[in-house]
Coordinates of C-alpha atoms in Angstrom, one line a residue:
X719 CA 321.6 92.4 117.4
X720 CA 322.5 95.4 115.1
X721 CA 318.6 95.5 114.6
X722 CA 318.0 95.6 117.9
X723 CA 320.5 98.6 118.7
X724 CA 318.6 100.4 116.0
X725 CA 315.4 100.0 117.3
X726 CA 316.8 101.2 121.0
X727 CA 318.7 104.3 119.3
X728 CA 315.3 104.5 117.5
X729 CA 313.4 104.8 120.6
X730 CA 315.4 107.3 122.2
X731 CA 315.8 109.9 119.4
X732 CA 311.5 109.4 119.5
X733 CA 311.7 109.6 123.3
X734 CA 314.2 112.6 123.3
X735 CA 311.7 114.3 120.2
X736 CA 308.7 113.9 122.4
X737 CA 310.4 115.4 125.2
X738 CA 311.0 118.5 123.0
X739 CA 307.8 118.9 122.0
X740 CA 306.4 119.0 125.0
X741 CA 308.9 121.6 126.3
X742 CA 307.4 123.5 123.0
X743 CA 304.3 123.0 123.8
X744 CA 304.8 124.2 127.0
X745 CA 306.1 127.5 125.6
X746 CA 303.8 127.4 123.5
X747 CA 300.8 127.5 126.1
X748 CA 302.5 129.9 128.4
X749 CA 302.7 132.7 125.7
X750 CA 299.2 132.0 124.7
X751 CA 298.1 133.0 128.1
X752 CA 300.1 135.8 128.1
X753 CA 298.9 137.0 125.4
X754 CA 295.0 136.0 126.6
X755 CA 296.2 138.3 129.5
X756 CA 297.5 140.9 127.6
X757 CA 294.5 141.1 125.5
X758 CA 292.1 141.1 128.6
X759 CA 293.7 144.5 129.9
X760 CA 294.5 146.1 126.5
X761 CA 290.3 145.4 125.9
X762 CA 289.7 146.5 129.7
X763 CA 292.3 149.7 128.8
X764 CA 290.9 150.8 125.8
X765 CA 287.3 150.8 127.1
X766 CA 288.2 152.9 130.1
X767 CA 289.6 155.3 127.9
X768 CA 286.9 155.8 125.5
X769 CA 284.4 155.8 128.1
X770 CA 282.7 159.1 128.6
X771 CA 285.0 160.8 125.7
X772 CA 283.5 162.5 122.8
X773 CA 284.8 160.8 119.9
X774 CA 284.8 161.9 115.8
X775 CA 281.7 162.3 113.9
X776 CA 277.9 163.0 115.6
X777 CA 277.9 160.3 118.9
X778 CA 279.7 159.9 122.3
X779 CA 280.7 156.8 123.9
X780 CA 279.9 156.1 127.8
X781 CA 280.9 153.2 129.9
X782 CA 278.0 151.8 131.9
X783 CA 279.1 149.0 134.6
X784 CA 275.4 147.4 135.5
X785 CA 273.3 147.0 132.4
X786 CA 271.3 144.4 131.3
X787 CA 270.5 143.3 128.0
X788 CA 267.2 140.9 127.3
X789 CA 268.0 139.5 123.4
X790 CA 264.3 138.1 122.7
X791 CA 264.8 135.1 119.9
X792 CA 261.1 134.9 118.4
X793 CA 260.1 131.9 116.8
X794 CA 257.2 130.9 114.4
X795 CA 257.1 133.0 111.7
X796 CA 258.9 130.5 109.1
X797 CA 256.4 127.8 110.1
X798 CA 253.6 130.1 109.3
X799 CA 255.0 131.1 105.8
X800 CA 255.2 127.7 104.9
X801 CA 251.5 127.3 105.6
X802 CA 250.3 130.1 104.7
X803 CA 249.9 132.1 101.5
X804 CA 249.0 135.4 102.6
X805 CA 252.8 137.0 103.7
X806 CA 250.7 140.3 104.6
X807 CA 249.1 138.9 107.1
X808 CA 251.6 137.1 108.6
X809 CA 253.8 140.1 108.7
X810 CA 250.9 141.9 110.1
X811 CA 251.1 139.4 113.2
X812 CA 254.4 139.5 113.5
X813 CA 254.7 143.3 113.8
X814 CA 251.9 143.5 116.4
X815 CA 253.6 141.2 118.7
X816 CA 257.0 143.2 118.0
X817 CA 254.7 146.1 118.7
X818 CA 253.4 144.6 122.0
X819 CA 256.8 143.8 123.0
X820 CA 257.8 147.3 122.6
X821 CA 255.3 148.7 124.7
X822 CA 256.1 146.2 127.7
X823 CA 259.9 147.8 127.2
X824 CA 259.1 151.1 127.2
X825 CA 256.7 151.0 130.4
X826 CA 259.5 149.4 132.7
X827 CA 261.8 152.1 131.0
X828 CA 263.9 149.6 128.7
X829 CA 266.0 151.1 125.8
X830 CA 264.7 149.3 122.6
X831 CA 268.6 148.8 120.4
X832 CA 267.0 146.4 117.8
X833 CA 264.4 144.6 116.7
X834 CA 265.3 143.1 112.7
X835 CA 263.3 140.5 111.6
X836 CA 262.2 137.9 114.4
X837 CA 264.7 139.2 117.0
X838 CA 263.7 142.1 119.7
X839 CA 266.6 143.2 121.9
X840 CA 266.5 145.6 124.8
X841 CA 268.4 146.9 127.5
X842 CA 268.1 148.1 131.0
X843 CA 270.7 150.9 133.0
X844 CA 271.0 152.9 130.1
X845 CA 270.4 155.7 129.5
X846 CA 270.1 156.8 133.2
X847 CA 271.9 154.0 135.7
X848 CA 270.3 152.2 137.8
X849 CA 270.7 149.1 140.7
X850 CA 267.4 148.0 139.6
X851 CA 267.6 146.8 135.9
X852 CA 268.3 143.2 136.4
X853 CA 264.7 142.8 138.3
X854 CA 262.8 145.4 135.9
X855 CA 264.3 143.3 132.3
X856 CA 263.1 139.6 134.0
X857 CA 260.0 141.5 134.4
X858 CA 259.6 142.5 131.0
X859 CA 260.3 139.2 130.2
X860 CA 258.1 137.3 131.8
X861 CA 255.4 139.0 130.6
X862 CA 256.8 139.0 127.2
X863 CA 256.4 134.9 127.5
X864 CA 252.6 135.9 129.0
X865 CA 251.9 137.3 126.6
X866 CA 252.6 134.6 123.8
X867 CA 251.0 132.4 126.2
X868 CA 247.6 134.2 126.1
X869 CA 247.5 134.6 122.3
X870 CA 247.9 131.2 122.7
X871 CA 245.1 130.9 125.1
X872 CA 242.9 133.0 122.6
X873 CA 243.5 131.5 119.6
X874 CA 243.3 127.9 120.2
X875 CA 247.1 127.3 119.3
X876 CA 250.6 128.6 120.1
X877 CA 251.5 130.0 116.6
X878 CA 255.0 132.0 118.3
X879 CA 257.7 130.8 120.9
X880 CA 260.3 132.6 122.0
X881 CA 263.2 132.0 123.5
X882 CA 264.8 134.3 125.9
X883 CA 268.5 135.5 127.2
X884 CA 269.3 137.8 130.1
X885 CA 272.9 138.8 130.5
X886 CA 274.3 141.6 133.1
X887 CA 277.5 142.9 132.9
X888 CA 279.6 146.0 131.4
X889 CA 279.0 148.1 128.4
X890 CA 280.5 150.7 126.0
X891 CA 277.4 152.5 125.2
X892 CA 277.5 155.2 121.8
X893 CA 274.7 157.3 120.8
X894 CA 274.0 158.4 117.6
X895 CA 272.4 162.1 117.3
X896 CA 271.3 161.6 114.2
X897 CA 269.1 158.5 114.3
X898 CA 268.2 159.0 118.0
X899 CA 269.5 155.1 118.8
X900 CA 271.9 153.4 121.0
X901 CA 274.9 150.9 119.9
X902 CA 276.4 148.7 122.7
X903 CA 279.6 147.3 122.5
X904 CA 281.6 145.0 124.8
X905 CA 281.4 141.4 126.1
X906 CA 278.1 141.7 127.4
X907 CA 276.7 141.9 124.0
X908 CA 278.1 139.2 122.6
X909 CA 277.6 136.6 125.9
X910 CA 274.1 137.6 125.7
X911 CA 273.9 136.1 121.9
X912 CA 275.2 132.7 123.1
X913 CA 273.1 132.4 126.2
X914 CA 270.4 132.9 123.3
X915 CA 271.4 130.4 121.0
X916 CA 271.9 127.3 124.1
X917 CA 268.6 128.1 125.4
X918 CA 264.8 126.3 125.4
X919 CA 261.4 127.5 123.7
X920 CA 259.3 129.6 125.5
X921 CA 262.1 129.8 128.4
X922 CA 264.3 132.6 130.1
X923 CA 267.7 131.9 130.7
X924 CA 270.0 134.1 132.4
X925 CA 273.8 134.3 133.5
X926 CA 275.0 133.7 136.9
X927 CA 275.9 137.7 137.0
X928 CA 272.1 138.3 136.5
X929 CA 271.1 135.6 138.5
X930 CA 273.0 137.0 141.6
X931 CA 270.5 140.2 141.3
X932 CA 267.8 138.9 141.2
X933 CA 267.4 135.4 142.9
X934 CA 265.5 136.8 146.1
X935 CA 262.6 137.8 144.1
X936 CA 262.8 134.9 141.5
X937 CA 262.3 131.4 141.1
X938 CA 265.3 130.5 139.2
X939 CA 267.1 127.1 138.5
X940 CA 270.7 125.9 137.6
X941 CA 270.3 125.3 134.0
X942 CA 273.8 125.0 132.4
X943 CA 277.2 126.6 132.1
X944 CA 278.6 128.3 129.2
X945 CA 282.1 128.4 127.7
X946 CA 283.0 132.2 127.2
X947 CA 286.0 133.3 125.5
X948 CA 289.0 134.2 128.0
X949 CA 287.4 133.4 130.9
X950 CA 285.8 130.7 132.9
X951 CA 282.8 128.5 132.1
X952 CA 279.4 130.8 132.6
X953 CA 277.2 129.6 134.6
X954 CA 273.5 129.8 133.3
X955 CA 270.0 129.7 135.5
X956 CA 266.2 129.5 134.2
X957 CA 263.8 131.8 135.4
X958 CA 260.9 130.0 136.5
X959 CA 258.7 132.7 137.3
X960 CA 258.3 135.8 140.8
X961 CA 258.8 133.7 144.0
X962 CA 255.3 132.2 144.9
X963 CA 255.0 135.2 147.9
X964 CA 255.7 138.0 145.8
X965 CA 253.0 136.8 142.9
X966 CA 249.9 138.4 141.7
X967 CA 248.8 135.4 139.8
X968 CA 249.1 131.5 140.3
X969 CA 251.6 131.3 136.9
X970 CA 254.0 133.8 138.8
X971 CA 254.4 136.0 135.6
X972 CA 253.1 139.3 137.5
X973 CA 254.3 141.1 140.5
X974 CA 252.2 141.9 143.5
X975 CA 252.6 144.7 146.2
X976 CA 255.1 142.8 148.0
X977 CA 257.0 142.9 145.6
X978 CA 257.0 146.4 144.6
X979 CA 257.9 147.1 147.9
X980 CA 261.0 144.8 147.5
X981 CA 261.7 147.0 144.6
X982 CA 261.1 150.5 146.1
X983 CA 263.8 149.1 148.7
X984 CA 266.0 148.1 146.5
X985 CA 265.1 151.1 144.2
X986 CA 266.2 153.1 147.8
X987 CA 269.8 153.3 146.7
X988 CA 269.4 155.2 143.8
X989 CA 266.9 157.7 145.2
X990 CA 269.4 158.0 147.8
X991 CA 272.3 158.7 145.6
X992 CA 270.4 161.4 143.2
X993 CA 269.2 163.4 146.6
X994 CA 272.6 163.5 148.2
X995 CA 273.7 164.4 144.9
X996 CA 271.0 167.3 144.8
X997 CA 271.7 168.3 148.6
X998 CA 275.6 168.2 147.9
X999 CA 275.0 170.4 145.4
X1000 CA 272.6 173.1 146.7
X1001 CA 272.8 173.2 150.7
X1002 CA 274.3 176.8 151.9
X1003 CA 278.2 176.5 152.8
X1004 CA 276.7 177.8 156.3
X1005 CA 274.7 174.3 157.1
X1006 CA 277.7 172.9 159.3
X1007 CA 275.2 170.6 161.1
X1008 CA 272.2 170.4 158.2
X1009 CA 274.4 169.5 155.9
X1010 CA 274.5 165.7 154.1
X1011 CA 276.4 163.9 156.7
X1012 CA 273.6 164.9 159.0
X1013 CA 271.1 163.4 156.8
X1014 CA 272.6 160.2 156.0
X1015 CA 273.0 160.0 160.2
X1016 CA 269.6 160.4 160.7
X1017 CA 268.7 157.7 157.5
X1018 CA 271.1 155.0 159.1
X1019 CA 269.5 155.5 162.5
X1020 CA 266.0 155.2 161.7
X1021 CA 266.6 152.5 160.0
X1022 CA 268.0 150.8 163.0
X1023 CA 265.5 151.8 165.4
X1024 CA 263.2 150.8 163.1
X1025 CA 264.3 147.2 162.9
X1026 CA 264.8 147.3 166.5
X1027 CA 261.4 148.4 166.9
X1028 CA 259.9 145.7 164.5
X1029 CA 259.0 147.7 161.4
X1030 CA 257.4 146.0 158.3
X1031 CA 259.3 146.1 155.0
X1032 CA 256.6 149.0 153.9
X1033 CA 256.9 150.8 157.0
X1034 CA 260.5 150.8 156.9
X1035 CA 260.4 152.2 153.4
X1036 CA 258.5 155.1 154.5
X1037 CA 259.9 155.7 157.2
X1038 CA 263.8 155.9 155.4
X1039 CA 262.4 158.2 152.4
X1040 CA 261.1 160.4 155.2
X1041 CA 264.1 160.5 156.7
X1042 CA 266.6 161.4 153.2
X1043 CA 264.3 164.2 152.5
X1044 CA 263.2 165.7 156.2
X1045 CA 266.2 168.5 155.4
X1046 CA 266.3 168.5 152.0
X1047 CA 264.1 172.0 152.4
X1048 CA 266.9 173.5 153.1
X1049 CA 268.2 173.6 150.0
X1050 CA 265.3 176.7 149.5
X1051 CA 265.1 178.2 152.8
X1052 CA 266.0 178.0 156.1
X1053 CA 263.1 178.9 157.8
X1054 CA 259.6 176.5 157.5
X1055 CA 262.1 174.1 155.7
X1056 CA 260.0 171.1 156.8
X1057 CA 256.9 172.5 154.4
X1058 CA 260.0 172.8 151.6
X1059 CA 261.2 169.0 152.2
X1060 CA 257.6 167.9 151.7
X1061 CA 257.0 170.1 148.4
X1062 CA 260.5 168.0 146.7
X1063 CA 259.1 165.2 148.4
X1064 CA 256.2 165.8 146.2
X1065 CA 257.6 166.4 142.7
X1066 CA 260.2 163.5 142.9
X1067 CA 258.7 160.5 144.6
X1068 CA 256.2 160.1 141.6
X1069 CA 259.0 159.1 138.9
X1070 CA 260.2 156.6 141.6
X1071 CA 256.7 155.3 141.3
X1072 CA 255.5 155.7 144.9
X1073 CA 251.6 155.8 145.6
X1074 CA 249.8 159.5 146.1
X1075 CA 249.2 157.3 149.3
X1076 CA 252.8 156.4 150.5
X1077 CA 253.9 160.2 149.8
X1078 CA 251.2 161.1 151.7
X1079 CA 252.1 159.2 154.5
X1080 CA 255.9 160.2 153.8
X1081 CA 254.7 164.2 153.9
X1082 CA 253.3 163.5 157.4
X1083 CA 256.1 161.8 158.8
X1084 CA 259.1 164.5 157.6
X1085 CA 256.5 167.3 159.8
X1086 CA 256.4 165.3 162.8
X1087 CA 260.3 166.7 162.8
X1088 CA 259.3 170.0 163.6
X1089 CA 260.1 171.5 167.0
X1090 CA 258.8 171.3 169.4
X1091 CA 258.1 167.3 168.9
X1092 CA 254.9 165.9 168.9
X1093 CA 254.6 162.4 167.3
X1094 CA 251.4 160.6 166.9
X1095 CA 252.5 156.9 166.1
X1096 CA 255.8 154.8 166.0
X1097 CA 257.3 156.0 162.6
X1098 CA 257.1 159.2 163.6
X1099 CA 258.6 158.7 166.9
X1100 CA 261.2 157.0 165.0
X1101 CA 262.0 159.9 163.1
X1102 CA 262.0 162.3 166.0
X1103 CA 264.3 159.8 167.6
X1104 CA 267.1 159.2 165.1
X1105 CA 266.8 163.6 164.0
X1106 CA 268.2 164.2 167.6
X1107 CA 270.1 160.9 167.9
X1108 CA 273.3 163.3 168.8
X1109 CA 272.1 164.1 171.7
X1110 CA 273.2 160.6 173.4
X1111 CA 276.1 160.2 171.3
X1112 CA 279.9 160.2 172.3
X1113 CA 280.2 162.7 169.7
X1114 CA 277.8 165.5 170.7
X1115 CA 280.3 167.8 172.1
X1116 CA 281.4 168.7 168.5
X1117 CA 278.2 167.9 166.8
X1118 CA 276.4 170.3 169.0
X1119 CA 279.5 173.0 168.3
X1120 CA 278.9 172.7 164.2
X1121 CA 275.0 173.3 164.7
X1122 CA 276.2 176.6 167.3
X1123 CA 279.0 177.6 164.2
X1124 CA 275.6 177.6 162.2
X1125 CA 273.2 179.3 163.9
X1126 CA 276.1 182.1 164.5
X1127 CA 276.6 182.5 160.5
X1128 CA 272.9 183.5 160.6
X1129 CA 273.2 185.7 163.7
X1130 CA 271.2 183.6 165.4
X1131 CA 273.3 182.8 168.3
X1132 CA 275.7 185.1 170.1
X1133 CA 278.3 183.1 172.1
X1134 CA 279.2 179.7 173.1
X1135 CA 278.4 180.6 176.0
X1136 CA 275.1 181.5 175.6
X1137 CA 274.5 178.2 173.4
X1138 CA 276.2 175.8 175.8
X1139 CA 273.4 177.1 178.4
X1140 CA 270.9 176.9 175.4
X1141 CA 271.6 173.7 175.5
X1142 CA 271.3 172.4 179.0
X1143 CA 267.6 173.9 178.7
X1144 CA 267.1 172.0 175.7
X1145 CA 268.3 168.7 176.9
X1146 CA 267.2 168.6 180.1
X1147 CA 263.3 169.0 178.6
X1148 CA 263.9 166.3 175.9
X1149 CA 262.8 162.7 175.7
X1150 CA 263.6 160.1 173.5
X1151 CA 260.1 158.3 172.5
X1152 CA 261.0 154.7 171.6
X1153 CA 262.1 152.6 173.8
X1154 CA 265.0 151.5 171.6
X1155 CA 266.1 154.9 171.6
X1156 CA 265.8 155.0 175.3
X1157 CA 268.2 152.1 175.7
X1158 CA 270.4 153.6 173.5
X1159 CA 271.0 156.7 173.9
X1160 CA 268.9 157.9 177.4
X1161 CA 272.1 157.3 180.1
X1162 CA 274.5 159.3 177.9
X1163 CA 272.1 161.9 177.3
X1164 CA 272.5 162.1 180.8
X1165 CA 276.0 162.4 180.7
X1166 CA 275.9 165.4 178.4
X1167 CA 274.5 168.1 180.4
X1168 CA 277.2 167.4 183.1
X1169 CA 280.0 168.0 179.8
X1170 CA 278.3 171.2 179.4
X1171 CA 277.9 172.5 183.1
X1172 CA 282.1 172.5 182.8
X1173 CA 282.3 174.4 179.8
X1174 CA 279.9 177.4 180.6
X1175 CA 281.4 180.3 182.1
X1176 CA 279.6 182.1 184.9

């Protein structure tokens, strides 16, 4: 019996322990995601404030929010040294491929950070930042893997595999002026490792963030997921090769026009943001209507009509560059600007890698803006259209004052009053020549010259 009281007083001093130690352990856990969290915005915290700060010695530090690395794992050269007894030659090989690899990263504008021993690593968004480096790295890398595959081909045998990781995310990035090279720093760098080290031969492996940026031009598959440290599981994806439509050749390593297209389009919103930048910059304080709010109307709206009207993706490509530089001549003169927009047209487009063709075509389009109007096909109708959009608009009352407040600064105009029966001319002999543009804006076009009849004084 005492044996038995014991056991039970036993029992609940165990029972009253465990309970203990699970209260610890709860404790214990809470703290350790407090601290996780803590250590998640003290990393997040310090980045942001060395970001962009010159720092001690000969290199400064900038925080770049879309780059992404390719980390290039080659393997091979240990099997050949094994069977081999010429180490020259072998090292030869080695370093032409490396060599090869280099070339492919400097054409699609890649910033080589390392290549030691049988590893290449490269990055895209730095130095100059970019939407489009996600798309231009999987390119590099797919014809990193074509061209392994042709030596291969050539040779009779596949002496060198690689295997591949793509990760996009954030970086710290420093730059050393003495040896002319980058150093990245951050999370990125380090996921990118791991996505290396879990992947196949001769395969490409990206992360989910990567993935998300690229998918409509790629072939990818779910692959795997990741644990990363404080944070959820990664997911991974294989790239299998350029979606079938956008492919030059039947192993989908090499783009065609399609999808260079898709690119420029996509490429759109950084040639957008560097000539608002430019126009921001340069326009006269006088352009109240010609100014960048004007430009980024007229952009929006032919890009509407355009759809409306049944554009292709090229023609709507065209058409939208025409439209962000059709003013951009103003930034030189006033007078004949439409000549100046085409000449910018003509010195920037080319590192943007449109055609001598597509400028062309561009060139023509920005003139057809020229008053009087006088267009020849659809995109240029387009354009003509969505440059006097404000015309029909609920808002032309004040829109048409800032253009009047403009052409007074230059002693062009007199008085309101004079403008206001400008006007009436003006509209009354206008026509819109799409038939989207028509529906749209036609009836209160209307509508206007009644608004202005009121406010002229006899």
């Amino acid at each position: 019996m005492d044996s038995k009281k014991q056991l039970l007083k036993r029992i609940a001093a165990l029972v009253s322990e465990n309970k203990e130690l699970k209260e610890k352990y709860k404790s214990i856990s809470e703290s350790f995601d407090q601290l996780s969290e803590e250590l998640e915005r003290y990393k997040k915290r310090s980045m942001d404030e060395t970001a962009g700060k010159k720092q001690k010695g000969n290199y400064k530090q900038v925080r770049f929010d879309t780059v992404t690395i390719l980390f290039v794992e080659i393997k091979g050269f240990s099997t050949i040294l094994d069977t081999s007894s010429d180490m020259t030659s072998q090292m030869d090989k080695l370093d032409a491929l490396l060599f090869r690899f280099n070339e492919v990263a400097e054409k699609h504008r890649l910033v080589k950070l390392q290549s030691i021993g049988d590893n290449f690593i490269c990055a895209g968004g730095i130095p100059e930042k970019n939407i489009t480096n996600p798309i231009t790295v999987t390119i590099a890398a797919l014809e990193m893997l074509h061209i392994v595959e042709k030596e291969a081909e050539l040779g009779g045998q596949q002496i060198w595999k690689l295997n591949i990781g793509i990760h996009t995310g954030s970086v710290i990035s420093r730059m050393d002026s003495k040896d002319q090279n980058y150093h990245l720093k951050g999370d990125t760098v380090n996921v990118v490792s791991r996505i290396v080290s879990v992947g196949k031969e001769n395969t490409i492996t990206i992360s989910a963030s990567t993935y998300e940026l690229i998918k409509e031009l790629f072939d990818c598959t779910y692959f795997n997921t990741l644990p990363v440290k404080y944070q959820n599981r990664l997911e991974l994806f294989t790239v299998n090769g350029i979606h079938s439509r956008f492919a030059l050749d039947k192993n989908r390593y090499l783009p065609n026009d399609a999808f260079r297209i898709q690119f420029l389009l996509i490429q759109f919103g950084d040639l957008q943001e560097h000539v608002l930048d430019m126009l921001e910059k340069k326009l006269p304080d006088f352009l109240y209507y010609h100014n960048v709010k004007h430009t980024v109307d007229v952009v929006t709206e032919s890009e509407l009509i355009g759809w409306a009207e049944g554009l292709n993706d090229q023609q709507l490509l065209l058409l939208k560059t025409a439209a962000l530089f059709h003013d951009a001549g103003h930034t030189i003169s006033y007078a004949d600007h439409e000549e100046r927009s085409t000449e910018i047209a003509r010195e920037m487009l080319p590192h943007y890698q449109y055609t001598p063709q597509e400028i062309d075509e561009i060139c023509r389009i920005i003139m057809a803006t020229k008053l009087p109007p006088k267009p020849t096909d659809i995109l240029e109708e387009i354009i003509c259209d969505s440059d006097l959009d404000y015309l029909g608009r609920t808002d032309f009352i004040p829109v048409s004052n800032a253009l009047y407040e403009e052409l007074k600064a230059q002693n062009k105009m007199t008085s309101l009053n004079e403008w206001n029966k400008l006007q009436i001319k003006f509209i009354g002999s206008h026509q819109y020549f799409t038939k989207t543009g028509r529906n749209l804006r036609e009836v209160k076009k209307q509508e206007q010259i009644e608004r202005i009849k009121q406010l002229i004084e006899d």
